[in-house]
PDB file of C-alpha atoms in Angstrom:
ATOM      1  CA  MET A  38     -46.249 -11.610 -18.751  1.00 47.00           C
ATOM      2  CA  LYS A  39     -44.136  -8.550 -18.446  1.00 54.00           C
ATOM      3  CA  ILE A  40     -43.655  -8.781 -14.805  1.00 52.00           C
ATOM      4  CA  TRP A  41     -41.426 -11.847 -15.003  1.00 46.00           C
ATOM      5  CA  PRO A  42     -38.482 -10.315 -16.571  1.00 45.00           C
ATOM      6  CA  ILE A  43     -38.633  -7.584 -13.974  1.00 46.00           C
ATOM      7  CA  VAL A  44     -38.871  -9.925 -11.191  1.00 43.00           C
ATOM      8  CA  LEU A  45     -35.993 -12.331 -12.462  1.00 41.00           C
ATOM      9  CA  LEU A  46     -33.670  -9.078 -13.019  1.00 42.00           C
ATOM     10  CA  LEU A  47     -34.346  -7.978  -9.580  1.00 41.00           C
ATOM     11  CA  ALA A  48     -33.541 -11.562  -7.987  1.00 43.00           C
ATOM     12  CA  LEU A  49     -30.328 -11.685 -10.131  1.00 41.00           C
ATOM     13  CA  SER A  50     -29.181  -8.233  -8.900  1.00 43.00           C
ATOM     14  CA  VAL A  51     -29.718  -8.596  -5.358  1.00 42.00           C
ATOM     15  CA  GLY A  52     -28.153 -12.172  -5.426  1.00 43.00           C
ATOM     16  CA  VAL A  53     -24.960 -10.429  -7.009  1.00 40.00           C
ATOM     17  CA  ALA A  54     -24.735  -7.372  -4.855  1.00 37.00           C
ATOM     18  CA  GLN A  55     -24.713  -9.307  -1.289  1.00 35.00           C
ATOM     19  CA  PRO A  56     -21.495 -11.221  -1.558  1.00 34.00           C
ATOM     20  CA  ALA A  57     -19.658  -8.166  -2.746  1.00 33.00           C
ATOM     21  CA  GLN A  58     -20.453  -6.204   0.340  1.00 31.00           C
ATOM     22  CA  ALA A  59     -19.454  -9.146   2.443  1.00 30.00           C
ATOM     23  CA  VAL A  60     -15.799  -9.361   1.035  1.00 33.00           C
ATOM     24  CA  THR A  61     -15.199  -5.654   2.102  1.00 39.00           C
ATOM     25  CA  PRO A  62     -12.214  -5.461   4.571  1.00 52.00           C
ATOM     26  CA  THR A  63     -12.767  -3.753   7.830  1.00 58.00           C
ATOM     27  CA  THR A  64      -8.937  -3.658   8.998  1.00 79.00           C
ATOM     28  CA  LYS A  65      -7.227  -0.312   9.690  1.00 93.00           C
ATOM     29  CA  THR A  66      -4.199   0.830   7.759  1.00 94.00           C
ATOM     30  CA  LEU A  67      -0.725   0.670   9.837  1.00 96.00           C
ATOM     31  CA  VAL A  68       1.580   2.169   7.208  1.00 97.00           C
ATOM     32  CA  THR A  69       1.577   2.828   3.821  1.00 97.00           C
ATOM     33  CA  LEU A  70       4.556   3.596   1.143  1.00 96.00           C
ATOM     34  CA  HIS A  71       4.183   5.406  -2.298  1.00 95.00           C
ATOM     35  CA  LYS A  72       7.286   5.343  -4.384  1.00 94.00           C
ATOM     36  CA  GLU A  73       7.190   7.281  -7.526  1.00 92.00           C
ATOM     37  CA  GLY A  74       9.125   9.067 -10.057  1.00 87.00           C
ATOM     38  CA  GLY A  75      12.251   8.480 -11.766  1.00 81.00           C
ATOM     39  CA  PHE A  76      12.939   7.899 -15.274  1.00 78.00           C
ATOM     40  CA  ALA A  77      11.415   4.488 -15.139  1.00 78.00           C
ATOM     41  CA  GLY A  78       8.146   6.332 -14.128  1.00 82.00           C
ATOM     42  CA  LEU A  79       7.781   4.262 -10.691  1.00 87.00           C
ATOM     43  CA  ASP A  80       4.525   4.030  -9.111  1.00 90.00           C
ATOM     44  CA  ASP A  81       4.765   1.519  -6.375  1.00 92.00           C
ATOM     45  CA  ARG A  82       2.340   1.131  -3.418  1.00 95.00           C
ATOM     46  CA  VAL A  83       2.564  -0.811  -0.301  1.00 96.00           C
ATOM     47  CA  ILE A  84      -0.274  -0.671   2.285  1.00 96.00           C
ATOM     48  CA  VAL A  85       0.116  -2.673   5.555  1.00 96.00           C
ATOM     49  CA  TYR A  86      -2.786  -3.298   7.602  1.00 96.00           C
ATOM     50  CA  THR A  87      -2.897  -3.706  11.372  1.00 94.00           C
ATOM     51  CA  ASN A  88      -3.775  -7.316  11.086  1.00 94.00           C
ATOM     52  CA  GLY A  89      -0.341  -7.979   9.237  1.00 93.00           C
ATOM     53  CA  CYS A  90      -1.559  -8.346   5.878  1.00 95.00           C
ATOM     54  CA  VAL A  91      -0.350  -6.183   2.775  1.00 95.00           C
ATOM     55  CA  ARG A  92      -1.749  -4.800  -0.467  1.00 94.00           C
ATOM     56  CA  LEU A  93       1.013  -4.268  -3.289  1.00 94.00           C
ATOM     57  CA  SER A  94       0.698  -2.440  -6.481  1.00 93.00           C
ATOM     58  CA  ARG A  95       2.800  -1.270  -9.236  1.00 90.00           C
ATOM     59  CA  ARG A  96       2.249   0.813 -12.385  1.00 87.00           C
ATOM     60  CA  THR A  97       1.585  -2.110 -14.483  1.00 84.00           C
ATOM     61  CA  GLY A  98       0.371  -5.572 -13.236  1.00 81.00           C
ATOM     62  CA  PRO A  99      -2.251  -6.740 -10.910  1.00 88.00           C
ATOM     63  CA  THR A 100      -2.809  -5.562  -7.194  1.00 90.00           C
ATOM     64  CA  ILE A 101      -1.709  -8.447  -4.700  1.00 90.00           C
ATOM     65  CA  ASP A 102      -2.981  -9.204  -1.330  1.00 93.00           C
ATOM     66  CA  LYS A 103      -0.694 -11.054   1.005  1.00 93.00           C
ATOM     67  CA  CYS A 104       0.078 -11.680   4.644  1.00 94.00           C
ATOM     68  CA  LEU A 105       3.403 -10.901   6.258  1.00 94.00           C
ATOM     69  CA  THR A 106       5.234 -13.713   8.191  1.00 94.00           C
ATOM     70  CA  GLY A 107       5.448 -13.275  11.885  1.00 94.00           C
ATOM     71  CA  LYS A 108       9.280 -12.274  11.552  1.00 96.00           C
ATOM     72  CA  GLU A 109       8.584  -9.668   8.698  1.00 96.00           C
ATOM     73  CA  ASN A 110       5.619  -7.952  10.865  1.00 96.00           C
ATOM     74  CA  ARG A 111       7.894  -7.892  14.054  1.00 96.00           C
ATOM     75  CA  THR A 112      10.740  -6.487  12.303  1.00 97.00           C
ATOM     76  CA  LEU A 113       8.564  -3.804  10.543  1.00 97.00           C
ATOM     77  CA  ARG A 114       6.837  -2.810  13.611  1.00 96.00           C
ATOM     78  CA  GLY A 115      10.095  -2.538  15.414  1.00 96.00           C
ATOM     79  CA  HIS A 116      11.417  -0.120  12.741  1.00 96.00           C
ATOM     80  CA  LEU A 117       8.166   1.742  12.948  1.00 96.00           C
ATOM     81  CA  LYS A 118       8.645   2.503  16.715  1.00 95.00           C
ATOM     82  CA  GLN A 119      11.766   4.374  15.630  1.00 94.00           C
ATOM     83  CA  LEU A 120      10.241   6.364  12.702  1.00 95.00           C
ATOM     84  CA  ARG A 121       9.983  10.005  12.762  1.00 93.00           C
ATOM     85  CA  LEU A 122       8.295  11.140   9.787  1.00 92.00           C
ATOM     86  CA  GLY A 123       9.284  15.017  10.246  1.00 91.00           C
ATOM     87  CA  ARG A 124       8.421  17.423   7.369  1.00 93.00           C
ATOM     88  CA  SER A 125       8.082  16.741   3.730  1.00 93.00           C
ATOM     89  CA  GLU A 126      11.028  17.877   1.556  1.00 92.00           C
ATOM     90  CA  ALA A 127      10.830  20.511  -1.284  1.00 91.00           C
ATOM     91  CA  ARG A 128      11.131  18.945  -4.603  1.00 89.00           C
ATOM     92  CA  PRO A 129      14.713  18.908  -5.965  1.00 86.00           C
ATOM     93  CA  GLN A 130      15.590  20.348  -9.297  1.00 85.00           C
ATOM     94  CA  GLY A 131      15.894  17.817 -12.271  1.00 79.00           C
ATOM     95  CA  ALA A 132      13.917  14.740 -13.567  1.00 75.00           C
ATOM     96  CA  ASP A 133      15.505  11.694 -12.117  1.00 82.00           C
ATOM     97  CA  PHE A 134      14.358  11.791  -8.517  1.00 90.00           C
ATOM     98  CA  ILE A 135      12.435   9.238  -6.700  1.00 91.00           C
ATOM     99  CA  LYS A 136       9.601  10.540  -4.269  1.00 93.00           C
ATOM    100  CA  TYR A 137       8.899   8.504  -1.191  1.00 94.00           C
ATOM    101  CA  THR A 138       5.773   9.087   0.723  1.00 96.00           C
ATOM    102  CA  LEU A 139       5.280   7.486   4.038  1.00 96.00           C
ATOM    103  CA  ALA A 140       1.866   7.527   5.975  1.00 96.00           C
ATOM    104  CA  TYR A 141       1.915   6.291   9.578  1.00 96.00           C
ATOM    105  CA  ARG A 142      -0.186   7.143  12.632  1.00 94.00           C
ATOM    106  CA  GLY A 143      -2.195  10.028  10.922  1.00 93.00           C
ATOM    107  CA  HIS A 144       0.735  11.787   9.722  1.00 95.00           C
ATOM    108  CA  ARG A 145       2.161  11.863   6.021  1.00 96.00           C
ATOM    109  CA  ALA A 146       5.416  13.254   4.642  1.00 96.00           C
ATOM    110  CA  SER A 147       7.411  13.008   1.330  1.00 96.00           C
ATOM    111  CA  ARG A 148      11.074  12.801   1.008  1.00 95.00           C
ATOM    112  CA  TYR A 149      13.579  12.555  -1.912  1.00 94.00           C
ATOM    113  CA  THR A 150      16.458  11.488   0.247  1.00 92.00           C
ATOM    114  CA  LEU A 151      16.119   8.740   3.051  1.00 92.00           C
ATOM    115  CA  SER A 152      17.006   9.600   6.772  1.00 91.00           C
ATOM    116  CA  ALA A 153      18.186   7.226   9.226  1.00 93.00           C
ATOM    117  CA  PHE A 154      14.608   6.916  10.515  1.00 93.00           C
ATOM    118  CA  TRP A 155      13.281   6.405   7.028  1.00 95.00           C
ATOM    119  CA  SER A 156      15.668   4.024   5.591  1.00 95.00           C
ATOM    120  CA  PRO A 157      14.755   0.800   7.657  1.00 97.00           C
ATOM    121  CA  VAL A 158      10.971   1.188   7.114  1.00 97.00           C
ATOM    122  CA  VAL A 159      11.235   1.973   3.403  1.00 96.00           C
ATOM    123  CA  ARG A 160      13.671  -1.064   3.095  1.00 96.00           C
ATOM    124  CA  ASP A 161      11.299  -3.450   4.954  1.00 96.00           C
ATOM    125  CA  LEU A 162       8.513  -2.236   2.770  1.00 96.00           C
ATOM    126  CA  GLU A 163      10.367  -2.641  -0.554  1.00 95.00           C
ATOM    127  CA  GLN A 164      11.529  -6.023   0.490  1.00 95.00           C
ATOM    128  CA  VAL A 165       7.962  -7.059   0.830  1.00 95.00           C
ATOM    129  CA  LEU A 166       7.174  -5.616  -2.436  1.00 93.00           C
ATOM    130  CA  GLU A 167       9.903  -7.307  -4.206  1.00 91.00           C
ATOM    131  CA  LYS A 168       9.102 -10.735  -2.384  1.00 92.00           C
ATOM    132  CA  TYR A 169       5.389 -10.965  -2.829  1.00 87.00           C
ATOM    133  CA  TRP A 170       4.442  -8.891  -5.866  1.00 77.00           C
ATOM    134  CA  ALA A 171       4.662 -10.981  -9.064  1.00 70.00           C
ATOM    135  CA  PRO A 172       2.638 -10.360 -12.290  1.00 56.00           C
ATOM    136  CA  ASP A 173       0.595 -12.979 -13.384  1.00 47.00           C
TER     137      ASP A 173
END
């Protein structure tokens, strides 16, 4: 009589665990942008995967998964070909600075001022965030 609840509990736990594992994405990350700081306390993240899909998050609200259009994907990849990360900048004095961190091809750097190499990529990723991220 005591075995029945244990068998039922095991059957339910096995049935719940398997679908969660099947949803796990296996795509690689193409580029990430983390934008943080300023008086507003920004904490925005854009992760672009090699399959053209993105994961978007902000300090408040849900995490959104979307896929780029063909044109958005081509434009971003064109700008990424010109990207030179370089070295990270030292944090400037003051409180109202926005820190941009890009990770691409195994390298990562942070900047407070955007160079000519960084601007197109950051602009593309910010546009994606504005277009596709919307709180529920």
